[in-house]
Amino acid sequence: MRQPLRYPWVNFDVDDVIAPAIAVRVDVTETKAEVATHWHRKGQLVFALGGGVTCRVPSGLWMVPPHCGVWIPGSMEHSNIATANARIFFVYIEPGAADLPDRCCTLSISPLLRELIIELADRVEEDEARDGLLNTILLSELPRMPVQQLHLPISAEPRLRRIAEALAQNPADRSTLAEWANRVALSESSLARLIVKQTGLSFGRWRQQLHLIVAIRELASGASVQQVSGDLGYGSVTAFITMFKKALGKPPAKYLASVARNGGSAFVA
């Protein structure tokens, strides 16, 4: 069960505010929360200080692990799903205020940038001079953050979209490529070629990337390795840890610890 994500304002449209950057903090309760598909004129950085957020855009799923952010350019449709007990910051940036990509991407968030975002969001009284200084530093630091590769490419091709949505709903589904091909009325070889053409990944690698996104999201929200392993359909915890370590270089606990310690740099590909 997901609840709507509650913002700390009522009848407030960030696009009506002419400011280089606006930061807003949203704390999620014990239940997963969702912001339905929408768009705004300003670009948006989705930053998770605790828990995790998954952003869906037309071309893919983007994971927002703790101490990382996803950049969503202005006017791009997107939705956000937050884990229970997540601590989220939305930073809305005026078009042209910073030299940021014109595509969706995941960014490392340095300790300095993290503190700037928190300070800008949690300030109690408006101080034009101080806010201007915070904006200047934030907008100069953000374009310097390394781009990460933790996302799942999703094609607009209807058959691949169907498979992606089914696996996102049930990541434990272990159906073979041949079984998926039968469901979407393609030969196994045709589906294999289509997936590579549309996503740049083989079916096995593409499904593994989905598992990594789900695993990091759930582990970041407090789920145990045993629970996540079972939810993803792995026959044993050892098999799950082996996959995770092979893909990301460290077992889950050490991986998440390194992210917290290094401000997201462990995610850089």
PDB file of C-alpha atoms in Angstrom, residues 41-249:
ATOM      1  CA  ARG A  41       9.180  23.964 -15.504  1.00  0.00           C
ATOM      2  CA  LYS A  42      12.091  23.845 -13.082  1.00  0.00           C
ATOM      3  CA  GLY A  43      14.639  21.072 -13.040  1.00  0.00           C
ATOM      4  CA  GLN A  44      14.544  18.862  -9.956  1.00  0.00           C
ATOM      5  CA  LEU A  45      17.205  17.104  -7.904  1.00  0.00           C
ATOM      6  CA  VAL A  46      15.795  14.259  -5.810  1.00  0.00           C
ATOM      7  CA  PHE A  47      18.141  13.639  -2.891  1.00  0.00           C
ATOM      8  CA  ALA A  48      17.757  10.916  -0.245  1.00  0.00           C
ATOM      9  CA  LEU A  49      19.462  11.441   3.094  1.00  0.00           C
ATOM     10  CA  GLY A  50      17.946   8.228   4.433  1.00  0.00           C
ATOM     11  CA  GLY A  51      15.947   5.428   2.858  1.00  0.00           C
ATOM     12  CA  GLY A  52      15.605   5.375  -0.917  1.00  0.00           C
ATOM     13  CA  VAL A  53      13.593   6.804  -3.799  1.00  0.00           C
ATOM     14  CA  THR A  54      12.929   5.346  -7.229  1.00  0.00           C
ATOM     15  CA  CYS A  55      12.232   7.861 -10.020  1.00  0.00           C
ATOM     16  CA  ARG A  56      10.428   6.714 -13.142  1.00  0.00           C
ATOM     17  CA  VAL A  57      10.898   8.730 -16.335  1.00  0.00           C
ATOM     18  CA  PRO A  58       9.872   7.776 -19.887  1.00  0.00           C
ATOM     19  CA  SER A  59      13.282   6.233 -20.621  1.00  0.00           C
ATOM     20  CA  GLY A  60      14.012   4.353 -17.419  1.00  0.00           C
ATOM     21  CA  LEU A  61      13.996   3.784 -13.682  1.00  0.00           C
ATOM     22  CA  TRP A  62      16.489   5.761 -11.634  1.00  0.00           C
ATOM     23  CA  MET A  63      17.488   4.725  -8.139  1.00  0.00           C
ATOM     24  CA  VAL A  64      18.149   7.384  -5.482  1.00  0.00           C
ATOM     25  CA  PRO A  65      20.175   5.601  -2.793  1.00  0.00           C
ATOM     26  CA  PRO A  66      21.109   7.372   0.444  1.00  0.00           C
ATOM     27  CA  HIS A  67      23.558  10.259  -0.056  1.00  0.00           C
ATOM     28  CA  CYS A  68      22.897  10.316  -3.805  1.00  0.00           C
ATOM     29  CA  GLY A  69      20.640  12.323  -6.067  1.00  0.00           C
ATOM     30  CA  VAL A  70      18.815  11.973  -9.357  1.00  0.00           C
ATOM     31  CA  TRP A  71      18.712  14.988 -11.648  1.00  0.00           C
ATOM     32  CA  ILE A  72      15.477  15.396 -13.636  1.00  0.00           C
ATOM     33  CA  PRO A  73      15.573  18.181 -16.253  1.00  0.00           C
ATOM     34  CA  GLY A  74      12.720  20.665 -16.414  1.00  0.00           C
ATOM     35  CA  SER A  75       9.548  19.713 -18.322  1.00  0.00           C
ATOM     36  CA  MET A  76      10.326  15.969 -18.108  1.00  0.00           C
ATOM     37  CA  GLU A  77       7.474  13.765 -16.910  1.00  0.00           C
ATOM     38  CA  HIS A  78       8.390  11.702 -13.852  1.00  0.00           C
ATOM     39  CA  SER A  79       7.052   9.989 -10.752  1.00  0.00           C
ATOM     40  CA  ASN A  80       8.750   9.262  -7.414  1.00  0.00           C
ATOM     41  CA  ILE A  81       8.282   6.303  -5.076  1.00  0.00           C
ATOM     42  CA  ALA A  82       9.884   6.569  -1.634  1.00  0.00           C
ATOM     43  CA  THR A  83      10.612   3.768   0.799  1.00  0.00           C
ATOM     44  CA  ALA A  84       9.124   3.803   4.276  1.00  0.00           C
ATOM     45  CA  ASN A  85      10.904   6.124   6.709  1.00  0.00           C
ATOM     46  CA  ALA A  86      12.804   7.892   3.926  1.00  0.00           C
ATOM     47  CA  ARG A  87      14.246  11.382   4.438  1.00  0.00           C
ATOM     48  CA  ILE A  88      14.009  13.175   1.104  1.00  0.00           C
ATOM     49  CA  PHE A  89      15.022  16.573  -0.194  1.00  0.00           C
ATOM     50  CA  PHE A  90      13.701  18.039  -3.434  1.00  0.00           C
ATOM     51  CA  VAL A  91      15.843  20.803  -4.920  1.00  0.00           C
ATOM     52  CA  TYR A  92      14.087  22.768  -7.662  1.00  0.00           C
ATOM     53  CA  ILE A  93      16.440  24.655  -9.955  1.00  0.00           C
ATOM     54  CA  GLU A  94      15.537  27.447 -12.343  1.00  0.00           C
ATOM     55  CA  PRO A  95      16.331  26.602 -16.005  1.00  0.00           C
ATOM     56  CA  GLY A  96      19.768  27.896 -16.948  1.00  0.00           C
ATOM     57  CA  ALA A  97      20.811  28.570 -13.350  1.00  0.00           C
ATOM     58  CA  ALA A  98      23.422  25.792 -13.408  1.00  0.00           C
ATOM     59  CA  ASP A  99      25.342  23.869 -16.036  1.00  0.00           C
ATOM     60  CA  LEU A 100      23.472  20.579 -15.602  1.00  0.00           C
ATOM     61  CA  PRO A 101      22.750  17.766 -18.100  1.00  0.00           C
ATOM     62  CA  ASP A 102      19.699  17.887 -20.363  1.00  0.00           C
ATOM     63  CA  ARG A 103      19.053  14.224 -19.557  1.00  0.00           C
ATOM     64  CA  CYS A 104      18.084  12.355 -16.443  1.00  0.00           C
ATOM     65  CA  CYS A 105      21.085  11.046 -14.479  1.00  0.00           C
ATOM     66  CA  THR A 106      22.202   9.909 -11.017  1.00  0.00           C
ATOM     67  CA  LEU A 107      24.733  12.091  -9.220  1.00  0.00           C
ATOM     68  CA  SER A 108      27.000  11.570  -6.246  1.00  0.00           C
ATOM     69  CA  ILE A 109      26.312  14.101  -3.494  1.00  0.00           C
ATOM     70  CA  SER A 110      29.389  15.331  -1.652  1.00  0.00           C
ATOM     71  CA  PRO A 111      29.282  16.069   2.096  1.00  0.00           C
ATOM     72  CA  LEU A 112      29.521  19.797   1.321  1.00  0.00           C
ATOM     73  CA  LEU A 113      26.617  19.699  -1.121  1.00  0.00           C
ATOM     74  CA  ARG A 114      24.592  17.580   1.291  1.00  0.00           C
ATOM     75  CA  GLU A 115      24.969  20.162   4.047  1.00  0.00           C
ATOM     76  CA  LEU A 116      24.117  23.013   1.668  1.00  0.00           C
ATOM     77  CA  ILE A 117      20.868  21.290   0.663  1.00  0.00           C
ATOM     78  CA  ILE A 118      19.921  20.578   4.278  1.00  0.00           C
ATOM     79  CA  GLU A 119      20.667  24.161   5.324  1.00  0.00           C
ATOM     80  CA  LEU A 120      18.685  25.625   2.429  1.00  0.00           C
ATOM     81  CA  ALA A 121      15.682  23.400   3.162  1.00  0.00           C
ATOM     82  CA  ASP A 122      15.683  23.696   6.954  1.00  0.00           C
ATOM     83  CA  ARG A 123      16.249  27.441   7.310  1.00  0.00           C
ATOM     84  CA  VAL A 124      13.626  28.952   9.631  1.00  0.00           C
ATOM     85  CA  GLU A 125      13.770  32.598   8.580  1.00  0.00           C
ATOM     86  CA  GLU A 126      14.343  34.042   5.138  1.00  0.00           C
ATOM     87  CA  ASP A 127      17.643  35.849   4.776  1.00  0.00           C
ATOM     88  CA  GLU A 128      18.090  37.126   1.219  1.00  0.00           C
ATOM     89  CA  ALA A 129      21.847  37.559   1.485  1.00  0.00           C
ATOM     90  CA  ARG A 130      22.412  34.162   3.124  1.00  0.00           C
ATOM     91  CA  ASP A 131      20.048  32.373   0.725  1.00  0.00           C
ATOM     92  CA  GLY A 132      21.878  33.992  -2.185  1.00  0.00           C
ATOM     93  CA  LEU A 133      25.210  32.733  -0.901  1.00  0.00           C
ATOM     94  CA  LEU A 134      23.858  29.208  -0.345  1.00  0.00           C
ATOM     95  CA  ASN A 135      22.393  29.209  -3.867  1.00  0.00           C
ATOM     96  CA  THR A 136      25.647  30.413  -5.406  1.00  0.00           C
ATOM     97  CA  ILE A 137      27.716  27.679  -3.772  1.00  0.00           C
ATOM     98  CA  LEU A 138      25.117  24.955  -4.387  1.00  0.00           C
ATOM     99  CA  LEU A 139      24.737  25.796  -8.072  1.00  0.00           C
ATOM    100  CA  SER A 140      28.510  25.872  -8.579  1.00  0.00           C
ATOM    101  CA  GLU A 141      29.074  22.565  -6.753  1.00  0.00           C
ATOM    102  CA  LEU A 142      26.236  20.524  -8.236  1.00  0.00           C
ATOM    103  CA  PRO A 143      27.565  20.402 -11.839  1.00  0.00           C
ATOM    104  CA  ARG A 144      30.884  19.036 -10.464  1.00  0.00           C
ATOM    105  CA  MET A 145      29.271  15.908  -8.983  1.00  0.00           C
ATOM    106  CA  PRO A 146      30.210  12.614 -10.699  1.00  0.00           C
ATOM    107  CA  VAL A 147      27.527  10.917 -12.788  1.00  0.00           C
ATOM    108  CA  GLN A 148      26.643   7.361 -11.727  1.00  0.00           C
ATOM    109  CA  GLN A 149      25.245   4.449 -13.690  1.00  0.00           C
ATOM    110  CA  LEU A 150      22.702   2.933 -11.324  1.00  0.00           C
ATOM    111  CA  HIS A 151      19.567   3.007 -13.443  1.00  0.00           C
ATOM    112  CA  LEU A 152      17.415   0.676 -15.486  1.00  0.00           C
ATOM    113  CA  PRO A 153      16.923   1.629 -19.142  1.00  0.00           C
ATOM    114  CA  ILE A 154      13.315   1.173 -20.226  1.00  0.00           C
ATOM    115  CA  SER A 155      12.213   1.292 -23.825  1.00  0.00           C
ATOM    116  CA  ALA A 156       8.992   2.855 -25.069  1.00  0.00           C
ATOM    117  CA  GLU A 157       8.570  -0.256 -27.235  1.00  0.00           C
ATOM    118  CA  PRO A 158       5.227  -1.702 -26.016  1.00  0.00           C
ATOM    119  CA  ARG A 159       6.388  -5.306 -25.563  1.00  0.00           C
ATOM    120  CA  LEU A 160       9.468  -4.325 -23.598  1.00  0.00           C
ATOM    121  CA  ARG A 161       7.434  -1.859 -21.534  1.00  0.00           C
ATOM    122  CA  ARG A 162       5.073  -4.710 -20.660  1.00  0.00           C
ATOM    123  CA  ILE A 163       7.960  -6.909 -19.511  1.00  0.00           C
ATOM    124  CA  ALA A 164       9.535  -4.072 -17.534  1.00  0.00           C
ATOM    125  CA  GLU A 165       6.315  -3.243 -15.720  1.00  0.00           C
ATOM    126  CA  ALA A 166       5.664  -6.905 -14.916  1.00  0.00           C
ATOM    127  CA  LEU A 167       9.167  -7.376 -13.468  1.00  0.00           C
ATOM    128  CA  ALA A 168       8.967  -4.111 -11.547  1.00  0.00           C
ATOM    129  CA  GLN A 169       5.754  -5.372  -9.943  1.00  0.00           C
ATOM    130  CA  ASN A 170       7.192  -8.830  -9.287  1.00  0.00           C
ATOM    131  CA  PRO A 171      11.012  -8.808  -9.380  1.00  0.00           C
ATOM    132  CA  ALA A 172      11.043 -12.401  -8.085  1.00  0.00           C
ATOM    133  CA  ASP A 173       9.631 -13.604 -11.422  1.00  0.00           C
ATOM    134  CA  ARG A 174      12.237 -16.024 -12.795  1.00  0.00           C
ATOM    135  CA  SER A 175      10.615 -16.618 -16.168  1.00  0.00           C
ATOM    136  CA  THR A 176      13.115 -17.437 -18.889  1.00  0.00           C
ATOM    137  CA  LEU A 177      13.674 -15.342 -21.987  1.00  0.00           C
ATOM    138  CA  ALA A 178      11.806 -18.023 -23.968  1.00  0.00           C
ATOM    139  CA  GLU A 179       8.811 -17.752 -21.641  1.00  0.00           C
ATOM    140  CA  TRP A 180       8.738 -13.968 -21.944  1.00  0.00           C
ATOM    141  CA  ALA A 181       9.048 -14.261 -25.713  1.00  0.00           C
ATOM    142  CA  ASN A 182       6.002 -16.524 -25.788  1.00  0.00           C
ATOM    143  CA  ARG A 183       3.998 -14.014 -23.728  1.00  0.00           C
ATOM    144  CA  VAL A 184       4.731 -11.136 -26.098  1.00  0.00           C
ATOM    145  CA  ALA A 185       4.371 -13.217 -29.278  1.00  0.00           C
ATOM    146  CA  LEU A 186       8.009 -13.117 -30.401  1.00  0.00           C
ATOM    147  CA  SER A 187      10.635 -15.750 -30.982  1.00  0.00           C
ATOM    148  CA  GLU A 188      13.294 -16.029 -28.290  1.00  0.00           C
ATOM    149  CA  SER A 189      16.001 -14.776 -30.649  1.00  0.00           C
ATOM    150  CA  SER A 190      13.878 -11.829 -31.807  1.00  0.00           C
ATOM    151  CA  LEU A 191      13.162 -10.767 -28.238  1.00  0.00           C
ATOM    152  CA  ALA A 192      16.837 -11.087 -27.307  1.00  0.00           C
ATOM    153  CA  ARG A 193      17.842  -8.823 -30.217  1.00  0.00           C
ATOM    154  CA  LEU A 194      15.084  -6.333 -29.395  1.00  0.00           C
ATOM    155  CA  ILE A 195      16.174  -6.012 -25.770  1.00  0.00           C
ATOM    156  CA  VAL A 196      19.808  -5.407 -26.732  1.00  0.00           C
ATOM    157  CA  LYS A 197      18.804  -2.890 -29.401  1.00  0.00           C
ATOM    158  CA  GLN A 198      16.490  -0.932 -27.112  1.00  0.00           C
ATOM    159  CA  THR A 199      18.423  -1.064 -23.808  1.00  0.00           C
ATOM    160  CA  GLY A 200      22.025  -1.900 -24.709  1.00  0.00           C
ATOM    161  CA  LEU A 201      21.904  -4.868 -22.308  1.00  0.00           C
ATOM    162  CA  SER A 202      21.246  -8.572 -22.600  1.00  0.00           C
ATOM    163  CA  PHE A 203      18.067  -9.833 -20.945  1.00  0.00           C
ATOM    164  CA  GLY A 204      20.030 -11.379 -18.074  1.00  0.00           C
ATOM    165  CA  ARG A 205      22.035  -8.226 -17.441  1.00  0.00           C
ATOM    166  CA  TRP A 206      18.943  -6.053 -17.743  1.00  0.00           C
ATOM    167  CA  ARG A 207      17.016  -8.114 -15.177  1.00  0.00           C
ATOM    168  CA  GLN A 208      20.061  -8.141 -12.878  1.00  0.00           C
ATOM    169  CA  GLN A 209      20.158  -4.334 -13.025  1.00  0.00           C
ATOM    170  CA  LEU A 210      16.527  -4.279 -11.914  1.00  0.00           C
ATOM    171  CA  HIS A 211      17.414  -6.593  -9.023  1.00  0.00           C
ATOM    172  CA  LEU A 212      20.251  -4.296  -7.969  1.00  0.00           C
ATOM    173  CA  ILE A 213      17.966  -1.261  -7.985  1.00  0.00           C
ATOM    174  CA  VAL A 214      15.314  -3.035  -5.910  1.00  0.00           C
ATOM    175  CA  ALA A 215      17.911  -4.533  -3.560  1.00  0.00           C
ATOM    176  CA  ILE A 216      19.623  -1.229  -2.790  1.00  0.00           C
ATOM    177  CA  ARG A 217      16.299   0.529  -2.341  1.00  0.00           C
ATOM    178  CA  GLU A 218      15.022  -2.090   0.116  1.00  0.00           C
ATOM    179  CA  LEU A 219      18.315  -2.513   1.981  1.00  0.00           C
ATOM    180  CA  ALA A 220      18.554   1.256   2.376  1.00  0.00           C
ATOM    181  CA  SER A 221      15.085   1.283   3.961  1.00  0.00           C
ATOM    182  CA  GLY A 222      16.127  -1.288   6.567  1.00  0.00           C
ATOM    183  CA  ALA A 223      15.235  -4.658   5.036  1.00  0.00           C
ATOM    184  CA  SER A 224      17.575  -7.545   5.846  1.00  0.00           C
ATOM    185  CA  VAL A 225      19.738  -9.276   3.257  1.00  0.00           C
ATOM    186  CA  GLN A 226      17.741 -12.451   3.882  1.00  0.00           C
ATOM    187  CA  GLN A 227      14.449 -10.680   3.215  1.00  0.00           C
ATOM    188  CA  VAL A 228      15.669  -8.981   0.047  1.00  0.00           C
ATOM    189  CA  SER A 229      17.192 -12.199  -1.238  1.00  0.00           C
ATOM    190  CA  GLY A 230      13.864 -13.979  -0.851  1.00  0.00           C
ATOM    191  CA  ASP A 231      11.855 -11.100  -2.340  1.00  0.00           C
ATOM    192  CA  LEU A 232      14.037 -11.216  -5.463  1.00  0.00           C
ATOM    193  CA  GLY A 233      13.578 -14.962  -5.865  1.00  0.00           C
ATOM    194  CA  TYR A 234      17.132 -16.079  -5.110  1.00  0.00           C
ATOM    195  CA  GLY A 235      17.487 -19.686  -3.984  1.00  0.00           C
ATOM    196  CA  SER A 236      19.889 -18.737  -1.217  1.00  0.00           C
ATOM    197  CA  VAL A 237      21.327 -15.680   0.503  1.00  0.00           C
ATOM    198  CA  THR A 238      24.754 -16.736  -0.724  1.00  0.00           C
ATOM    199  CA  ALA A 239      23.605 -16.613  -4.353  1.00  0.00           C
ATOM    200  CA  PHE A 240      22.225 -13.109  -3.860  1.00  0.00           C
ATOM    201  CA  ILE A 241      25.376 -11.829  -2.143  1.00  0.00           C
ATOM    202  CA  THR A 242      27.543 -13.356  -4.885  1.00  0.00           C
ATOM    203  CA  MET A 243      25.516 -11.571  -7.587  1.00  0.00           C
ATOM    204  CA  PHE A 244      25.627  -8.279  -5.681  1.00  0.00           C
ATOM    205  CA  LYS A 245      29.370  -8.443  -5.047  1.00  0.00           C
ATOM    206  CA  LYS A 246      30.173  -9.422  -8.629  1.00  0.00           C
ATOM    207  CA  ALA A 247      28.115  -6.523  -9.998  1.00  0.00           C
ATOM    208  CA  LEU A 248      29.107  -3.786  -7.546  1.00  0.00           C
ATOM    209  CA  GLY A 249      32.425  -4.948  -6.112  1.00  0.00           C
TER     210      GLY A 249
END
